[in-house]
PDB file of C-alpha atoms in Angstrom:
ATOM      1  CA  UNK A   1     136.220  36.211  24.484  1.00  0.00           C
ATOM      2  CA  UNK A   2     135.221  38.870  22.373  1.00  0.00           C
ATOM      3  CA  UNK A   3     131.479  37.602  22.278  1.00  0.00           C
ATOM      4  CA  UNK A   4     131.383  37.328  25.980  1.00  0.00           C
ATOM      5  CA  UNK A   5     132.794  41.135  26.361  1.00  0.00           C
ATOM      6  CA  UNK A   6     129.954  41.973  24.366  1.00  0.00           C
ATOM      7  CA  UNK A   7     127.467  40.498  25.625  1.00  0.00           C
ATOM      8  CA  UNK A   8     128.430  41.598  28.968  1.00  0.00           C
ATOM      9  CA  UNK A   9     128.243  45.162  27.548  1.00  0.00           C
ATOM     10  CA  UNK A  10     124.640  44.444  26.256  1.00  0.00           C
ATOM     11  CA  UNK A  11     124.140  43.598  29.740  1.00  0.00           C
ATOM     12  CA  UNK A  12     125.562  46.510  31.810  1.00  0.00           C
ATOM     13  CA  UNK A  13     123.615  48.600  29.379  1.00  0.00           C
ATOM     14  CA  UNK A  14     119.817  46.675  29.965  1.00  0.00           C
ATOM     15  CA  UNK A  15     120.634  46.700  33.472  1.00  0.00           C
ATOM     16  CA  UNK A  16     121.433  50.834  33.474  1.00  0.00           C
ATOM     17  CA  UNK A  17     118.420  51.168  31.360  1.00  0.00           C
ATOM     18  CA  UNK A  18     116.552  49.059  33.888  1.00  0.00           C
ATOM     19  CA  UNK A  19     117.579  51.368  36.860  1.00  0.00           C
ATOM     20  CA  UNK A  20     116.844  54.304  34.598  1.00  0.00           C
ATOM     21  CA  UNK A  21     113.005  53.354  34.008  1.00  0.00           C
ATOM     22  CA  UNK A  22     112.646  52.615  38.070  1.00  0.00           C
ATOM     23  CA  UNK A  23     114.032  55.606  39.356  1.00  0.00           C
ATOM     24  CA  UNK A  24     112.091  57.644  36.825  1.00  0.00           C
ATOM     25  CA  UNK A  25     108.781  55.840  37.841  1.00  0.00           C
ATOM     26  CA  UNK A  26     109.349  55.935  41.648  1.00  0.00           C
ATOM     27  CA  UNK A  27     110.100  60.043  40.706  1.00  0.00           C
ATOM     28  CA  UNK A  28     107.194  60.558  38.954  1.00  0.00           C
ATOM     29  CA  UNK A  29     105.112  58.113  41.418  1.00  0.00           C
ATOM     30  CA  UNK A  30     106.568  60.830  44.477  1.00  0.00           C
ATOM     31  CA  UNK A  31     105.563  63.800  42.397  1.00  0.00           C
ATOM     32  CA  UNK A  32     102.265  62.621  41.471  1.00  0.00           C
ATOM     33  CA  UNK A  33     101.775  61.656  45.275  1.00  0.00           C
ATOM     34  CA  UNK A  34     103.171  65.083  46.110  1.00  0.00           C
ATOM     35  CA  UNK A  35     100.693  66.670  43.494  1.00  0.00           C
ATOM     36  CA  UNK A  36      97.815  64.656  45.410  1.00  0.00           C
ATOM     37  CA  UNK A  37      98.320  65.269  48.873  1.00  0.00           C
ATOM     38  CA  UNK A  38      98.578  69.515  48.000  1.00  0.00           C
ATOM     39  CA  UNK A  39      95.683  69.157  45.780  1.00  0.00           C
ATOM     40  CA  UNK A  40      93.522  67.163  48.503  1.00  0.00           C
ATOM     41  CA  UNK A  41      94.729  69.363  51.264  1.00  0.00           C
ATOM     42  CA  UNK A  42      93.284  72.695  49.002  1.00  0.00           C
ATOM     43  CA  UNK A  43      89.763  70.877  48.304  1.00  0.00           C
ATOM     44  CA  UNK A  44      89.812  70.845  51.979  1.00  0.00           C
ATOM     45  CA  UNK A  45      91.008  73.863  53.143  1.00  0.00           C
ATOM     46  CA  UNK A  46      88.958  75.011  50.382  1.00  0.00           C
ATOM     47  CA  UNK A  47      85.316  73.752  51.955  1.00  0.00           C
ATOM     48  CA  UNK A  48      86.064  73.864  55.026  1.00  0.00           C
ATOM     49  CA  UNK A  49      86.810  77.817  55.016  1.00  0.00           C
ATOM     50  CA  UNK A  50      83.766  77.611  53.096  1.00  0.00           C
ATOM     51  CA  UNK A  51      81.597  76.108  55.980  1.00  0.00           C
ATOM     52  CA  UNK A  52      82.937  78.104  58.472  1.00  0.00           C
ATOM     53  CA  UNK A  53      81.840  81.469  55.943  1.00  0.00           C
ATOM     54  CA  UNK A  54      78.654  80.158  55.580  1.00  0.00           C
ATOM     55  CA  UNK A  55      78.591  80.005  59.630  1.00  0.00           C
ATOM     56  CA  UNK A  56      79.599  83.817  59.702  1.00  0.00           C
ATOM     57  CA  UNK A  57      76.483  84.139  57.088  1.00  0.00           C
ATOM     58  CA  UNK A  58      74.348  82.804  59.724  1.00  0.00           C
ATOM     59  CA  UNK A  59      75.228  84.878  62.319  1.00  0.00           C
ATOM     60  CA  UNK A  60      75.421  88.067  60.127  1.00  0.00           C
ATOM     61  CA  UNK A  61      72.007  87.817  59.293  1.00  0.00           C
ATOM     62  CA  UNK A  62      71.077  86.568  62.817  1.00  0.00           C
ATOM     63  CA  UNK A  63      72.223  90.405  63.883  1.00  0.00           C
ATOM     64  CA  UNK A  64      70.457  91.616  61.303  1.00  0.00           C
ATOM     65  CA  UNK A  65      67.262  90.658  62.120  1.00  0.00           C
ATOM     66  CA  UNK A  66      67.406  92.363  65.136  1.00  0.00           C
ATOM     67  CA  UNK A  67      68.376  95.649  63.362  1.00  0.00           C
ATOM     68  CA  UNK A  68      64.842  97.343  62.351  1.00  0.00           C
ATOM     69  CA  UNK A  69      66.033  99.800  60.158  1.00  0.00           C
ATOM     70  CA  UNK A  70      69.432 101.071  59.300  1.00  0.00           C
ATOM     71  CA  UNK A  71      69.329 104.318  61.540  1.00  0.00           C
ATOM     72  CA  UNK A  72      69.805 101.506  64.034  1.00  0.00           C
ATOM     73  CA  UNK A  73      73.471 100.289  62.647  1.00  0.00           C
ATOM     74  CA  UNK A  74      76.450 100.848  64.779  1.00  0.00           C
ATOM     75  CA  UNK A  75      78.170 102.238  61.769  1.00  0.00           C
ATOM     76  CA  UNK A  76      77.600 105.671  60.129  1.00  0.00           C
ATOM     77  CA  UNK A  77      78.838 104.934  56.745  1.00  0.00           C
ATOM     78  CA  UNK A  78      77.887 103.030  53.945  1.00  0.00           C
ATOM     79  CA  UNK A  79      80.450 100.322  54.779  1.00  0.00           C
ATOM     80  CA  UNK A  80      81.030  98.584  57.733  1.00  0.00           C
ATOM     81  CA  UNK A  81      84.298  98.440  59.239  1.00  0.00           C
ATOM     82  CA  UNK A  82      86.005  95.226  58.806  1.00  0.00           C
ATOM     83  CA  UNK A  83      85.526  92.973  61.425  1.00  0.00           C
ATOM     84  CA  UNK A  84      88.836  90.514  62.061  1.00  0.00           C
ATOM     85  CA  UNK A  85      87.267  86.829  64.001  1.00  0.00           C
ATOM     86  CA  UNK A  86      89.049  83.344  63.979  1.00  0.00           C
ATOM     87  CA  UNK A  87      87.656  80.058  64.211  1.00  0.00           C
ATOM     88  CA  UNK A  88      89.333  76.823  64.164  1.00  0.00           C
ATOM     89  CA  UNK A  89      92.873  78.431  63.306  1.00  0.00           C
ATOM     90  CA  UNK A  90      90.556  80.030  60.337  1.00  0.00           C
ATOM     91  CA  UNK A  91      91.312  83.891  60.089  1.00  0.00           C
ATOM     92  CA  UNK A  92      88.373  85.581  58.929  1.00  0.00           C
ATOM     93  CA  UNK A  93      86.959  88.872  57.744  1.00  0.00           C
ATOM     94  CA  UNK A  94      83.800  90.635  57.529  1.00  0.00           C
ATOM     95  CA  UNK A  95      82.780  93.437  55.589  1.00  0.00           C
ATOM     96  CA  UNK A  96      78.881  94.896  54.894  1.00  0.00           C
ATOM     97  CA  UNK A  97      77.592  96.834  52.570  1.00  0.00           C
ATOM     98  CA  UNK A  98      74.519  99.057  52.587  1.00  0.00           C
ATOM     99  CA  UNK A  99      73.050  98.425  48.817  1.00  0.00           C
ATOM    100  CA  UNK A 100      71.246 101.496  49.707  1.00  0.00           C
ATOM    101  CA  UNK A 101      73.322 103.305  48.728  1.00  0.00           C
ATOM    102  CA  UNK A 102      73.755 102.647  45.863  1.00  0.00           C
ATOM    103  CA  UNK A 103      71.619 102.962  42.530  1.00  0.00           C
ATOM    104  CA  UNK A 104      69.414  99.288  41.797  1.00  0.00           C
ATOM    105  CA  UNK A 105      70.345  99.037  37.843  1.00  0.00           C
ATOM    106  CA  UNK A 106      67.088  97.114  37.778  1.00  0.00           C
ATOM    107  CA  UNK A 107      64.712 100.233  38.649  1.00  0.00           C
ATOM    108  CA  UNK A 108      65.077 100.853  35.231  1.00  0.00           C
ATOM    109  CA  UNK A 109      63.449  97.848  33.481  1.00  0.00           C
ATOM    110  CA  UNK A 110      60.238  99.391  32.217  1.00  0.00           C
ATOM    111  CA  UNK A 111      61.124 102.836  33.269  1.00  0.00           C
ATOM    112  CA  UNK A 112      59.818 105.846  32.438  1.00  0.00           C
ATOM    113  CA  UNK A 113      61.666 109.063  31.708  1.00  0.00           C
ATOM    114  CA  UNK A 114      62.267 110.429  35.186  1.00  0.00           C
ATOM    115  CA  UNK A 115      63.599 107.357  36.480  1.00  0.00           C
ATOM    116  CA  UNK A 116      65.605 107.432  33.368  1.00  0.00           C
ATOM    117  CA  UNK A 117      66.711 111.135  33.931  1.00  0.00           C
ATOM    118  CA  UNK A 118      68.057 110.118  37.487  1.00  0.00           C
ATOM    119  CA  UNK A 119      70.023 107.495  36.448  1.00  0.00           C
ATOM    120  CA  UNK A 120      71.478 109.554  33.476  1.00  0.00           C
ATOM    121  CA  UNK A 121      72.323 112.835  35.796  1.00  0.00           C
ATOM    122  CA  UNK A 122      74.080 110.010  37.969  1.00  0.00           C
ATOM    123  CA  UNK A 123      75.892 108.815  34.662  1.00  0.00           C
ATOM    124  CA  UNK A 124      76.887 112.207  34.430  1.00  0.00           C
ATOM    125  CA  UNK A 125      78.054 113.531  37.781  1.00  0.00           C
ATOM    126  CA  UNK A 126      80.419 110.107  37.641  1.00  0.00           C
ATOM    127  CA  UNK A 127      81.671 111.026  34.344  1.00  0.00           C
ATOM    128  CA  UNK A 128      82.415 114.747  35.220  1.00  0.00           C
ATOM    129  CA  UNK A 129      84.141 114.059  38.922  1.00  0.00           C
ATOM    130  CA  UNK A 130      86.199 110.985  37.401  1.00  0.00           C
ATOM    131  CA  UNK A 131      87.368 112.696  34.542  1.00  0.00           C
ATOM    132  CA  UNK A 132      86.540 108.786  32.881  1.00  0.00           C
ATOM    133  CA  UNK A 133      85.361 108.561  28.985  1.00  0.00           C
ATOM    134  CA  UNK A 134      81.580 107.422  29.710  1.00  0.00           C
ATOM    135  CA  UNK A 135      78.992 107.290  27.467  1.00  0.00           C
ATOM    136  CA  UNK A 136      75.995 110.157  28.035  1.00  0.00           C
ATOM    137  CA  UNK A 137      73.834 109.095  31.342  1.00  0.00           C
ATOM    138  CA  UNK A 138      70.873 109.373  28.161  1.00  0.00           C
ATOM    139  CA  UNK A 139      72.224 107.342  25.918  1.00  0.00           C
ATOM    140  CA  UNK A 140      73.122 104.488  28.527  1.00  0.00           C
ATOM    141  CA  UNK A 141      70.217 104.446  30.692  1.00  0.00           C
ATOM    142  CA  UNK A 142      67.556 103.834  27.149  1.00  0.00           C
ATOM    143  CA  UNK A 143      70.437 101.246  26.359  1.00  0.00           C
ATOM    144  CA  UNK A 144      69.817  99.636  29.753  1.00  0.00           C
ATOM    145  CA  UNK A 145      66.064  99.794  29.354  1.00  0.00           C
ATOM    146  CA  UNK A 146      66.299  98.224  26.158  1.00  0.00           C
ATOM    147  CA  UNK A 147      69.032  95.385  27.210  1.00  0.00           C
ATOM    148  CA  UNK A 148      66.071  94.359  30.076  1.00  0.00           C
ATOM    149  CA  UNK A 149      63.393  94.813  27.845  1.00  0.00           C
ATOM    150  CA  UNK A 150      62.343  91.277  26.737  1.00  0.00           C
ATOM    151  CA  UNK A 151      60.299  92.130  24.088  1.00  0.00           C
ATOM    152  CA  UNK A 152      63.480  93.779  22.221  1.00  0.00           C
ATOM    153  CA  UNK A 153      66.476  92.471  20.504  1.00  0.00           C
ATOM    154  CA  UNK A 154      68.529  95.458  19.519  1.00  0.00           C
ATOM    155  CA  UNK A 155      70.644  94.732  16.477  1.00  0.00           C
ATOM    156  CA  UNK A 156      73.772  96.325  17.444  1.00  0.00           C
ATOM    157  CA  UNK A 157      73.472  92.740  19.664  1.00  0.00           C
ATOM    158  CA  UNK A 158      73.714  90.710  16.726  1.00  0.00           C
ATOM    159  CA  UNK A 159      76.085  92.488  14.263  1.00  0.00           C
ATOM    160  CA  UNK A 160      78.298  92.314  17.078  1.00  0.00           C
ATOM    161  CA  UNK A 161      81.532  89.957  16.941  1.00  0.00           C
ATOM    162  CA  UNK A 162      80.501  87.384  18.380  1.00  0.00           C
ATOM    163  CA  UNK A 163      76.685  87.814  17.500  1.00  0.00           C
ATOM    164  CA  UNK A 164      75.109  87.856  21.090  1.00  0.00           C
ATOM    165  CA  UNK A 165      71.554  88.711  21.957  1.00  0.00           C
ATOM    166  CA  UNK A 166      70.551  91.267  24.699  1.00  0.00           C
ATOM    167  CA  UNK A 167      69.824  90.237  28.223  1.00  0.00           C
ATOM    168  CA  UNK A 168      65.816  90.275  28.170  1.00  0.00           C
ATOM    169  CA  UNK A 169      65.893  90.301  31.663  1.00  0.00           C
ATOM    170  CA  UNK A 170      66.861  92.248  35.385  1.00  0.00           C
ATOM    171  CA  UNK A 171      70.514  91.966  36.403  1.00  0.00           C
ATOM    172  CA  UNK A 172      71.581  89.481  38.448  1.00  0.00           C
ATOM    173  CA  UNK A 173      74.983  91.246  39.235  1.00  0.00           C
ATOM    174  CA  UNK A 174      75.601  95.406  38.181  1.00  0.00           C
ATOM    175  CA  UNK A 175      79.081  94.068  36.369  1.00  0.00           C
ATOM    176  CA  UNK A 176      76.264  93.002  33.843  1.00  0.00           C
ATOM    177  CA  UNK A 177      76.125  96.478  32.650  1.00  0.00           C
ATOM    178  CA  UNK A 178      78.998  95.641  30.817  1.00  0.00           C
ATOM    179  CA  UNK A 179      77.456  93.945  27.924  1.00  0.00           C
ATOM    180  CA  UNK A 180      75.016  97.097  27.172  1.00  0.00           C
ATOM    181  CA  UNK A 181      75.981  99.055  24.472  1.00  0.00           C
ATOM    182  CA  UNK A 182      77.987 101.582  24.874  1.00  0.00           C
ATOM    183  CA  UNK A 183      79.856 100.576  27.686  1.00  0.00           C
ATOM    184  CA  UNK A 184      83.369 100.356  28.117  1.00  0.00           C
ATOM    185  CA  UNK A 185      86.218  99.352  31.038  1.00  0.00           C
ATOM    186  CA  UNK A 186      87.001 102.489  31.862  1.00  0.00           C
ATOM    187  CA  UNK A 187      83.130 103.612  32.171  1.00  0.00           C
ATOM    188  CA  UNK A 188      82.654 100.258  34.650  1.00  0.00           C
ATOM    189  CA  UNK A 189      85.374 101.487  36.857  1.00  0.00           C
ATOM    190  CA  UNK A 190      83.784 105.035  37.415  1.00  0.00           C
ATOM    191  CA  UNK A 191      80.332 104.133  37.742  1.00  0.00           C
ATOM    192  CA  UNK A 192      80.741 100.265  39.611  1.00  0.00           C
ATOM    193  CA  UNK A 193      81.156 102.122  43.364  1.00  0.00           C
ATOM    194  CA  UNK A 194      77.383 103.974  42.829  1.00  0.00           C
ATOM    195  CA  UNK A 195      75.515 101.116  41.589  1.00  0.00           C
ATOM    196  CA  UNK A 196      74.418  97.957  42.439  1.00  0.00           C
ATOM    197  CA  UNK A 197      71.696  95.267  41.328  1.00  0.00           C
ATOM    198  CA  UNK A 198      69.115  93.426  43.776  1.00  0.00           C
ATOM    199  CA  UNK A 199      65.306  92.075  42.830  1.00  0.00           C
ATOM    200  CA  UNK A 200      62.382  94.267  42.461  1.00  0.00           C
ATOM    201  CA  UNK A 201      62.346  97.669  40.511  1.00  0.00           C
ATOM    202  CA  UNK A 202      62.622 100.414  43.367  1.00  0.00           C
ATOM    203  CA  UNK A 203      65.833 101.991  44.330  1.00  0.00           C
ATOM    204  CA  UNK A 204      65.786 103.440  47.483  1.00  0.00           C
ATOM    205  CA  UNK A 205      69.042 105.874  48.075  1.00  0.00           C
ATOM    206  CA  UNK A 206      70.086 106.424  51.541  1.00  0.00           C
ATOM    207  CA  UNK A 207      70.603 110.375  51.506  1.00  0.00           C
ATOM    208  CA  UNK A 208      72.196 110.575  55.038  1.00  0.00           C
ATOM    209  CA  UNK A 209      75.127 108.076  54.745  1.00  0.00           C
ATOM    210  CA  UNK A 210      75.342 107.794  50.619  1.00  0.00           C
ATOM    211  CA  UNK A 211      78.180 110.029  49.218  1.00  0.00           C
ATOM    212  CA  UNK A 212      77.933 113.358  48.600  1.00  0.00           C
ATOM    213  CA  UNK A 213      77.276 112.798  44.686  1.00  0.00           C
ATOM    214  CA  UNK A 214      74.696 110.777  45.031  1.00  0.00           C
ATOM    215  CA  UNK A 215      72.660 112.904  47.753  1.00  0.00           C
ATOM    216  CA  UNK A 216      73.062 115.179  45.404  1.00  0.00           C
ATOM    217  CA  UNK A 217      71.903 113.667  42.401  1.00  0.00           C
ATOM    218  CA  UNK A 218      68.846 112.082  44.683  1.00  0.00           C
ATOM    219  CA  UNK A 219      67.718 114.754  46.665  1.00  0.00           C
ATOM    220  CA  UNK A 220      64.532 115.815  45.010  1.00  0.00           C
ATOM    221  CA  UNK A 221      63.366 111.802  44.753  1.00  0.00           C
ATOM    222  CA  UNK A 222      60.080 110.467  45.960  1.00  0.00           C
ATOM    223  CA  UNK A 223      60.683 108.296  48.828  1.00  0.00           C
ATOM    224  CA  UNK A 224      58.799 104.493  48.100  1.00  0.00           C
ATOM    225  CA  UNK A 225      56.894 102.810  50.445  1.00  0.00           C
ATOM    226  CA  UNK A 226      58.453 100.291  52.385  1.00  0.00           C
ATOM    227  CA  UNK A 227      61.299 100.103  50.183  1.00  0.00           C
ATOM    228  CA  UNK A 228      63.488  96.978  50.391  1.00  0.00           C
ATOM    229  CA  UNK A 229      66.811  96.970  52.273  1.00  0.00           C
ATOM    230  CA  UNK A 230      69.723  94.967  50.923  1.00  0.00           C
ATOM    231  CA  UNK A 231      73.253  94.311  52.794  1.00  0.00           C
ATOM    232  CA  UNK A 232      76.384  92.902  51.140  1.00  0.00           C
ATOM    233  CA  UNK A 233      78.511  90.761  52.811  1.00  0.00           C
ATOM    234  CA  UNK A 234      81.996  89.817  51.784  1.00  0.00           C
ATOM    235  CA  UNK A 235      83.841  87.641  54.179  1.00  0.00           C
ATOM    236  CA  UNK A 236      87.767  86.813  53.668  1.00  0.00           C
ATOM    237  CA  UNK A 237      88.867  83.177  54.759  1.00  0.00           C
ATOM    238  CA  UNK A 238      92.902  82.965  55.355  1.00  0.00           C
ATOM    239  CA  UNK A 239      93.603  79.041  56.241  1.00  0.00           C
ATOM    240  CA  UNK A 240      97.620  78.371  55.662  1.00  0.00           C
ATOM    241  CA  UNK A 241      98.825  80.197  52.551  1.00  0.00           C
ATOM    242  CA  UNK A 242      95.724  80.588  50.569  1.00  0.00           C
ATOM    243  CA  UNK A 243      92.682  82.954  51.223  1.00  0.00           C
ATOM    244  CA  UNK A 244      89.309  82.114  50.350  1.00  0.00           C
ATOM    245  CA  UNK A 245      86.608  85.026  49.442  1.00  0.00           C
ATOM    246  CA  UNK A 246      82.850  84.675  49.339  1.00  0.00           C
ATOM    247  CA  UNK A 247      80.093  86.947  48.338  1.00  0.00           C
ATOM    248  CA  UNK A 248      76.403  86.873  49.943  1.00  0.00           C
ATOM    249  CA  UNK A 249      73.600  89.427  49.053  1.00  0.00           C
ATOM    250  CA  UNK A 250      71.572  89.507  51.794  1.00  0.00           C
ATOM    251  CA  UNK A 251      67.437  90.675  51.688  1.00  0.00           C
ATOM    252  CA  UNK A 252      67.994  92.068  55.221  1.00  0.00           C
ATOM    253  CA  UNK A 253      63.334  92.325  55.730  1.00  0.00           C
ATOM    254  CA  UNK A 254      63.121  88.300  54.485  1.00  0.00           C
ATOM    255  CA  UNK A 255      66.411  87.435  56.505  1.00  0.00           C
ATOM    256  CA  UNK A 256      67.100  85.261  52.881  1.00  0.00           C
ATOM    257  CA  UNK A 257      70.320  85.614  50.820  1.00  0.00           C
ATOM    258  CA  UNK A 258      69.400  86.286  47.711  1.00  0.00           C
ATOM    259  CA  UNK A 259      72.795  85.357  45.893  1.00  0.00           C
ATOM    260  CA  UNK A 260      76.023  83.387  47.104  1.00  0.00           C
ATOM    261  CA  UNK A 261      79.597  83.308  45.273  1.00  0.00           C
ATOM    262  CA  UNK A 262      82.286  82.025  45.877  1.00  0.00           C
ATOM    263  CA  UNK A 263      84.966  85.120  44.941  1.00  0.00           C
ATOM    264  CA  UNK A 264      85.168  88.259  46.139  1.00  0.00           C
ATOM    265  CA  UNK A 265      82.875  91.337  45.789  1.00  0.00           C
ATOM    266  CA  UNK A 266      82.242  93.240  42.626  1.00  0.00           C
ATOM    267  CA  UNK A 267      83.576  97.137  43.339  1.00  0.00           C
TER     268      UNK A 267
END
């Protein structure tokens, strides 16, 4: 009798262990299936807010082309106002920005020393109305020269920790300025709403809708020929409970964009 009792406890306790192991499975089976179905329904929220951006691209640049110049913009500021649309139960927003008003980091590869003295008075200005610890507008714009520069490999580069190397090349994006020497956080915060980066080495500053700093820092600048006109467009997709962002820099005379990202807009 005693055997059987045993055994039969053996048994209750398999068959508990048995139930155990299925209800954790089927668990873990819902959760992972849980897991799957959110993560597929963000891949597609996720493109499709992206097609319908890349639609609003289209059509931003469609308007654009019919703008000649930028005395023609309904706007009188550097920034557009934002622009609320919907499509397809997509909210959106749209945002421009004039790049011309802002300082092209990339007029300074192969500068000489007046380019080099506007950017550095502009360096200045920022530091003294921010009150921010920047380094002197000299100092950084010859450390910007030199980061382009590709025949030059600064050592400060490679004693760094980590070793890196300098760029050797234009900007793609003005956050780059961040790996020149010199610069810090704090300086990047001050100095991110005056400049900008875009091909070609001109800089053209708007001096009727720019801020007040930079008219002033500006004023007495030769005027280029033809210069190139940029536009910045940041669009804002809400679909559900997530929001997608995405980036275009936009060569407003080619009607090409010139870069695309996926997040939102550097300041």
């Amino acid at each position: 009798m005693k055997g059987r009792r045993g055994q039969g406890g053996v048994a209750l306790v398999t068959a508990l262990l048995i139930v155990t192991l299925c209800v954790t499975s089927a668990v873990a089976m819902a959760l992972r299936n849980t897991a799957d179905v959110r993560r597929t329904s963000a891949v597609f929220e996720r493109d499709f807010s992206r097609h319908i951006a890349l639609g609003a691209e289209k059509m931003v640049l469609q308007f654009l082309k019919q703008v000649e110049n930028v005395d023609e913009l309904v706007w009188e500021t550097c920034r557009s106002p934002t622009l609320p649309f919907q499509v397809d139960q997509v909210r959106l927003q749209a945002t421009l920005d004039n790049m011309q008003c802002r300082y092209n980091l990339n007029a300074l590869a192969g500068a000489d020393e007046t380019e080099q003295g506007y950017f550095a008075r502009l360096v200045d200005r920022v530091g003294q109305e921010s009150g921010a610890t920047m380094p002197t507008g000299a100092q950084l714009a010859v450390a910007i020269v030199d980061w382009m520069n590709a025949e030059s490999d600064d050592p400060v580069y490679r004693l760094s920790s980590p070793p890196r190397v300098s760029g050797n090349r234009t900007m793609v994006l003005a956050s780059e300025i961040n790996s020149v020497a010199g610069m810090t956080p704090e300086a990047w915060e001050a100095l991110a709403p005056f400049v900008t980066a875009h091909p070609g080495n001109l800089s053209f500053i708007d001096l009727e809708r720019s801020p007040e700093l930079m008219q002033e820092v500006f004023k007495d600048r030769a005027v280029p020929e033809n210069p190139p006109w940029f536009m910045r467009l940041e669009i804002s997709a809400e679909f559900g409970q997530r929001r997608f962002y995405q980036c275009s820099l936009l060569e407003v005379s080619s009607g090409r964009v010139v870069l695309r990202e996926q997040t939102a807009c550097e300041p």
